[in-house]
CSV table of C-alpha atoms in Angstrom, one decimal:
chain,number,residue,atom,x,y,z
A,1,LYS,CA,0.1,-0.4,0.4
A,2,GLN,CA,1.0,3.4,-1.0
A,3,GLU,CA,2.1,5.4,1.9
A,4,VAL,CA,3.6,9.3,1.6
A,5,THR,CA,4.8,11.2,4.8
A,6,GLN,CA,5.0,15.3,4.6
A,7,ILE,CA,8.3,16.4,6.9
A,8,PRO,CA,8.3,18.4,8.9
A,9,ALA,CA,4.3,18.6,9.7
A,10,ALA,CA,5.3,22.8,10.2
A,11,LEU,CA,7.8,25.2,8.9
A,12,SER,CA,8.3,28.9,10.1
A,13,VAL,CA,10.5,30.7,8.1
A,14,PRO,CA,11.3,34.5,7.9
A,15,GLU,CA,10.1,36.3,4.9
A,16,GLY,CA,12.4,36.1,2.0
A,17,GLU,CA,13.7,32.6,2.9
A,18,ASN,CA,13.7,30.0,0.4
A,19,LEU,CA,12.6,26.9,1.6
A,20,VAL,CA,12.8,23.8,0.7
A,21,LEU,CA,8.8,21.1,1.8
A,22,ASN,CA,9.5,17.6,1.2
A,23,CYS,CA,7.1,14.8,0.2
A,24,SER,CA,8.0,10.3,0.3
A,25,PHE,CA,6.8,8.3,-1.0
A,26,THR,CA,7.0,4.1,-0.3
A,27,ASP,CA,5.8,2.6,-3.6
A,28,SER,CA,8.1,4.2,-7.0
A,29,ALA,CA,5.3,2.6,-9.6
A,30,ILE,CA,3.2,6.3,-9.1
A,31,TYR,CA,1.3,7.6,-11.8
A,32,ASN,CA,1.7,11.5,-11.7
A,33,LEU,CA,2.6,13.2,-8.5
A,34,GLN,CA,1.5,16.7,-7.4
A,35,TRP,CA,1.4,19.3,-4.5
A,36,PHE,CA,-1.6,21.3,-3.5
A,37,ARG,CA,-2.0,24.4,-2.0
A,38,GLN,CA,-5.2,24.8,1.2
A,39,ASP,CA,-5.4,28.2,3.1
A,40,PRO,CA,-7.1,27.0,6.4
A,41,GLY,CA,-11.1,26.9,5.7
A,42,LYS,CA,-10.6,26.4,2.3
A,43,GLY,CA,-10.8,23.8,-0.7
A,44,LEU,CA,-6.9,22.5,-1.6
A,45,THR,CA,-6.0,24.7,-4.9
A,46,SER,CA,-3.6,22.0,-7.2
A,47,LEU,CA,0.1,23.8,-7.5
A,48,LEU,CA,1.9,21.6,-9.4
A,49,LEU,CA,1.4,18.3,-11.1
A,50,ILE,CA,4.0,16.6,-12.2
A,51,GLN,CA,3.5,13.1,-14.5
A,52,SER,CA,5.6,10.2,-14.9
A,53,SER,CA,7.7,10.2,-16.6
A,54,GLN,CA,9.1,14.5,-15.8
A,55,ARG,CA,11.4,14.5,-12.9
A,56,GLU,CA,10.7,18.6,-12.4
A,57,GLN,CA,8.4,21.3,-12.8
A,58,THR,CA,8.0,25.1,-12.8
A,59,SER,CA,6.1,27.4,-12.2
A,60,GLY,CA,7.0,31.5,-10.8
A,61,ARG,CA,8.8,30.6,-7.2
A,62,LEU,CA,7.5,27.4,-7.4
A,63,ASN,CA,9.6,24.7,-8.3
A,64,ALA,CA,8.8,21.1,-7.8
A,65,SER,CA,11.2,17.6,-8.1
A,66,LEU,CA,10.7,14.9,-8.4
A,67,ASP,CA,13.0,11.8,-7.8
A,68,LYS,CA,10.4,8.0,-8.1
A,69,SER,CA,13.7,5.2,-7.4
A,70,SER,CA,14.6,7.4,-4.2
A,71,GLY,CA,10.4,7.4,-3.8
A,72,ARG,CA,11.2,11.4,-2.6
A,73,SER,CA,9.9,14.5,-4.1
A,74,THR,CA,9.9,18.4,-3.1
A,75,LEU,CA,8.5,21.9,-3.4
A,76,TYR,CA,11.0,24.6,-3.7
A,77,ILE,CA,9.6,28.1,-2.6
A,78,ALA,CA,12.0,31.1,-3.8
A,79,ALA,CA,11.9,34.1,-2.0
A,80,SER,CA,9.3,33.6,0.3
A,81,GLN,CA,6.7,36.5,0.8
A,82,PRO,CA,3.2,35.6,3.8
A,83,GLY,CA,0.8,35.2,1.7
A,84,ASP,CA,2.9,31.5,1.0
A,85,SER,CA,1.6,31.1,4.1
A,86,ALA,CA,-1.1,28.3,4.0
A,87,THR,CA,-0.5,24.1,4.1
A,88,TYR,CA,0.8,22.3,1.3
A,89,LEU,CA,-0.3,18.7,0.1
A,90,CYS,CA,1.5,15.7,-1.7
A,91,ALA,CA,-0.3,13.7,-3.2
A,92,VAL,CA,1.0,10.6,-5.5
A,93,GLY,CA,-1.3,8.7,-7.7
A,94,VAL,CA,-1.8,5.6,-7.2
A,95,ASN,CA,-3.9,4.4,-10.5
A,96,ASN,CA,-5.9,6.3,-13.7
A,97,ASN,CA,-8.3,8.0,-10.3
A,98,ASP,CA,-7.2,7.5,-6.4
A,99,MET,CA,-4.5,9.5,-4.9
A,100,ARG,CA,-2.5,9.1,-2.5
A,101,PHE,CA,-2.0,12.6,-0.3
A,102,GLY,CA,0.2,13.4,2.6
A,103,ALA,CA,-1.2,14.9,5.9
A,104,GLY,CA,0.7,18.3,4.9
A,105,THR,CA,3.1,20.9,6.4
A,106,ARG,CA,1.8,24.4,7.1
A,107,LEU,CA,4.3,26.4,6.5
A,108,THR,CA,4.4,30.2,8.3
A,109,VAL,CA,6.7,33.0,6.6
A,110,LYS,CA,6.5,35.9,9.1
A,111,PRO,CA,7.0,39.3,7.5
B,1,ASN,CA,-18.1,31.7,-11.3
B,2,ALA,CA,-16.9,28.7,-12.8
B,3,GLY,CA,-16.4,25.5,-10.7
B,4,VAL,CA,-17.1,23.1,-8.2
B,5,THR,CA,-20.1,23.7,-5.7
B,6,GLN,CA,-20.0,22.8,-2.0
B,7,THR,CA,-23.2,22.5,0.6
B,8,PRO,CA,-23.7,22.5,2.7
B,9,LYS,CA,-20.4,24.3,4.3
B,10,PHE,CA,-21.8,23.5,7.4
B,11,GLN,CA,-23.9,20.5,9.8
B,12,VAL,CA,-24.3,18.5,12.4
B,13,LEU,CA,-26.1,15.4,12.4
B,14,LYS,CA,-27.4,12.8,15.0
B,15,THR,CA,-25.8,9.2,14.9
B,16,GLY,CA,-27.7,7.0,13.4
B,17,GLN,CA,-29.5,10.1,11.2
B,18,SER,CA,-29.2,10.0,6.9
B,19,MET,CA,-28.1,13.3,5.2
B,20,THR,CA,-27.2,13.7,1.4
B,21,LEU,CA,-24.3,16.2,0.6
B,22,GLN,CA,-24.2,18.3,-2.4
B,23,CYS,CA,-21.6,18.6,-5.1
B,24,ALA,CA,-21.9,20.4,-8.3
B,25,GLN,CA,-19.3,21.5,-11.8
B,26,ASP,CA,-20.4,23.3,-14.0
B,27,MET,CA,-16.9,22.8,-15.9
B,28,ASN,CA,-18.8,19.7,-18.0
B,29,HIS,CA,-15.6,17.8,-16.6
B,30,GLU,CA,-16.2,14.1,-16.4
B,31,TYR,CA,-14.0,12.5,-13.3
B,32,MET,CA,-15.5,14.0,-10.1
B,33,SER,CA,-13.9,12.3,-6.8
B,34,TRP,CA,-15.3,12.9,-3.2
B,35,TYR,CA,-12.1,13.0,-0.1
B,36,ARG,CA,-12.5,12.9,4.0
B,37,GLN,CA,-10.2,14.8,5.6
B,38,ASP,CA,-9.2,14.2,9.3
B,39,PRO,CA,-7.0,15.7,11.5
B,40,GLY,CA,-3.0,14.3,10.6
B,41,MET,CA,-4.3,12.7,8.5
B,42,GLY,CA,-4.4,13.0,4.4
B,43,LEU,CA,-7.0,13.5,2.2
B,44,ARG,CA,-8.8,9.6,1.6
B,45,LEU,CA,-10.8,9.2,-1.5
B,46,ILE,CA,-13.9,7.5,-0.7
B,47,HIS,CA,-15.7,7.4,-3.7
B,48,TYR,CA,-15.4,8.3,-8.0
B,49,SER,CA,-17.2,8.9,-10.6
B,50,VAL,CA,-15.8,8.9,-14.4
B,51,GLY,CA,-19.2,9.8,-16.5
B,52,ALA,CA,-22.5,10.1,-15.9
B,53,GLY,CA,-24.2,6.3,-15.1
B,54,ILE,CA,-20.5,5.6,-13.8
B,55,THR,CA,-19.3,5.0,-10.7
B,56,ASP,CA,-17.0,3.5,-8.3
B,57,GLN,CA,-15.0,3.1,-4.8
B,58,GLY,CA,-12.5,4.1,-3.7
B,59,GLU,CA,-10.4,3.6,-0.4
B,60,VAL,CA,-12.7,4.3,2.5
B,61,PRO,CA,-16.1,4.0,0.8
B,62,ASN,CA,-18.3,2.3,4.0
B,63,GLY,CA,-21.2,4.2,5.5
B,64,TYR,CA,-21.1,6.0,1.9
B,65,ASN,CA,-23.5,6.3,-1.4
B,66,VAL,CA,-22.9,7.6,-4.9
B,67,SER,CA,-24.9,7.9,-7.8
B,68,ARG,CA,-24.1,9.7,-11.3
B,69,SER,CA,-26.9,10.9,-12.6
B,70,THR,CA,-25.3,13.8,-15.1
B,71,THR,CA,-22.3,15.7,-15.9
B,72,GLU,CA,-22.6,18.0,-13.3
B,73,ASP,CA,-23.6,16.8,-10.3
B,74,PHE,CA,-21.9,13.6,-7.1
B,75,PRO,CA,-23.9,14.0,-4.2
B,76,LEU,CA,-22.3,12.2,-1.8
B,77,ARG,CA,-25.0,10.0,1.1
B,78,LEU,CA,-24.9,8.9,4.3
B,79,LEU,CA,-26.9,6.4,5.2
B,80,SER,CA,-27.2,6.4,9.1
B,81,ALA,CA,-24.0,8.6,10.0
B,82,ALA,CA,-21.8,7.9,13.2
B,83,PRO,CA,-19.3,9.2,15.4
B,84,SER,CA,-16.6,7.9,13.5
B,85,GLN,CA,-17.9,10.0,9.6
B,86,THR,CA,-16.9,13.1,11.0
B,87,SER,CA,-14.7,14.9,8.8
B,88,VAL,CA,-14.6,17.7,6.0
B,89,TYR,CA,-15.6,16.2,2.2
B,90,PHE,CA,-14.3,17.8,-0.1
B,91,CYS,CA,-16.1,17.2,-3.7
B,92,ALA,CA,-13.1,17.2,-6.6
B,93,SER,CA,-13.5,17.8,-10.1
B,94,SER,CA,-11.5,17.3,-13.3
B,95,PRO,CA,-11.6,17.5,-17.2
B,96,SER,CA,-11.3,14.5,-17.9
B,97,ARG,CA,-11.8,10.8,-17.5
B,98,VAL,CA,-8.1,9.7,-16.0
B,99,SER,CA,-7.9,11.8,-13.3
B,100,GLY,CA,-3.9,11.8,-13.2
B,101,ALA,CA,-4.0,13.4,-16.7
B,102,ASN,CA,-5.1,16.9,-15.6
B,103,VAL,CA,-5.1,19.1,-12.6
B,104,LEU,CA,-8.0,18.5,-10.2
B,105,THR,CA,-10.2,20.7,-9.3
B,106,PHE,CA,-11.9,20.8,-5.0
B,107,GLY,CA,-14.9,22.1,-3.7
B,108,ALA,CA,-14.4,24.1,-0.3
B,109,GLY,CA,-15.3,21.7,1.2
B,110,SER,CA,-18.3,19.9,3.7
B,111,ARG,CA,-18.0,20.1,7.1
B,112,LEU,CA,-20.4,16.4,9.0
B,113,THR,CA,-20.3,16.1,12.6
B,114,VAL,CA,-21.9,13.4,14.1
B,115,LEU,CA,-23.3,13.6,17.6
């Protein structure tokens, strides 16, 4: 069974810092991997989708990498801003229509 | 605004009661799904649908029923609510029948408390 882990559960950084969020998974046979952002009391917003054949995806200040062999993905956030404060969730596609989510990393960016 | 609409946003039930969580999308998406989110855990898939008339079970389907009579609507029914079903429920949709081919669009969630 695919297990997805995100460490740390919470992270606090000063504004302007570059940071990395980690995601690990137990089974390298994945369909794809997505990173989501969740604001308190809100739904999830997809940030980046990496297909199984890809190594990374970039969107603005965000860069996500995927290493299937080691069962890891990272989300790099450059020049963090207070507006980046949210919970970031990693989800691994286990087949065409099912995903396994990590519990998330709660990020706080202090002004 | 186009998107996924969930109702109600909040609901309190007593054990044994039944209710339906509504989900509607106006983007003509083929794929729709229901997840539950519990504290300290990742979202878990309850049921999903790849088109009208087609539904299937996810990771945690017990205690829940779904149907998909139209492309737009995908209601989730709790037949006999239990305290273990206290959770936040999210509906999500995707243009493709293959959820992983496109990003998922999530609703704002429905917070359910079962006493």
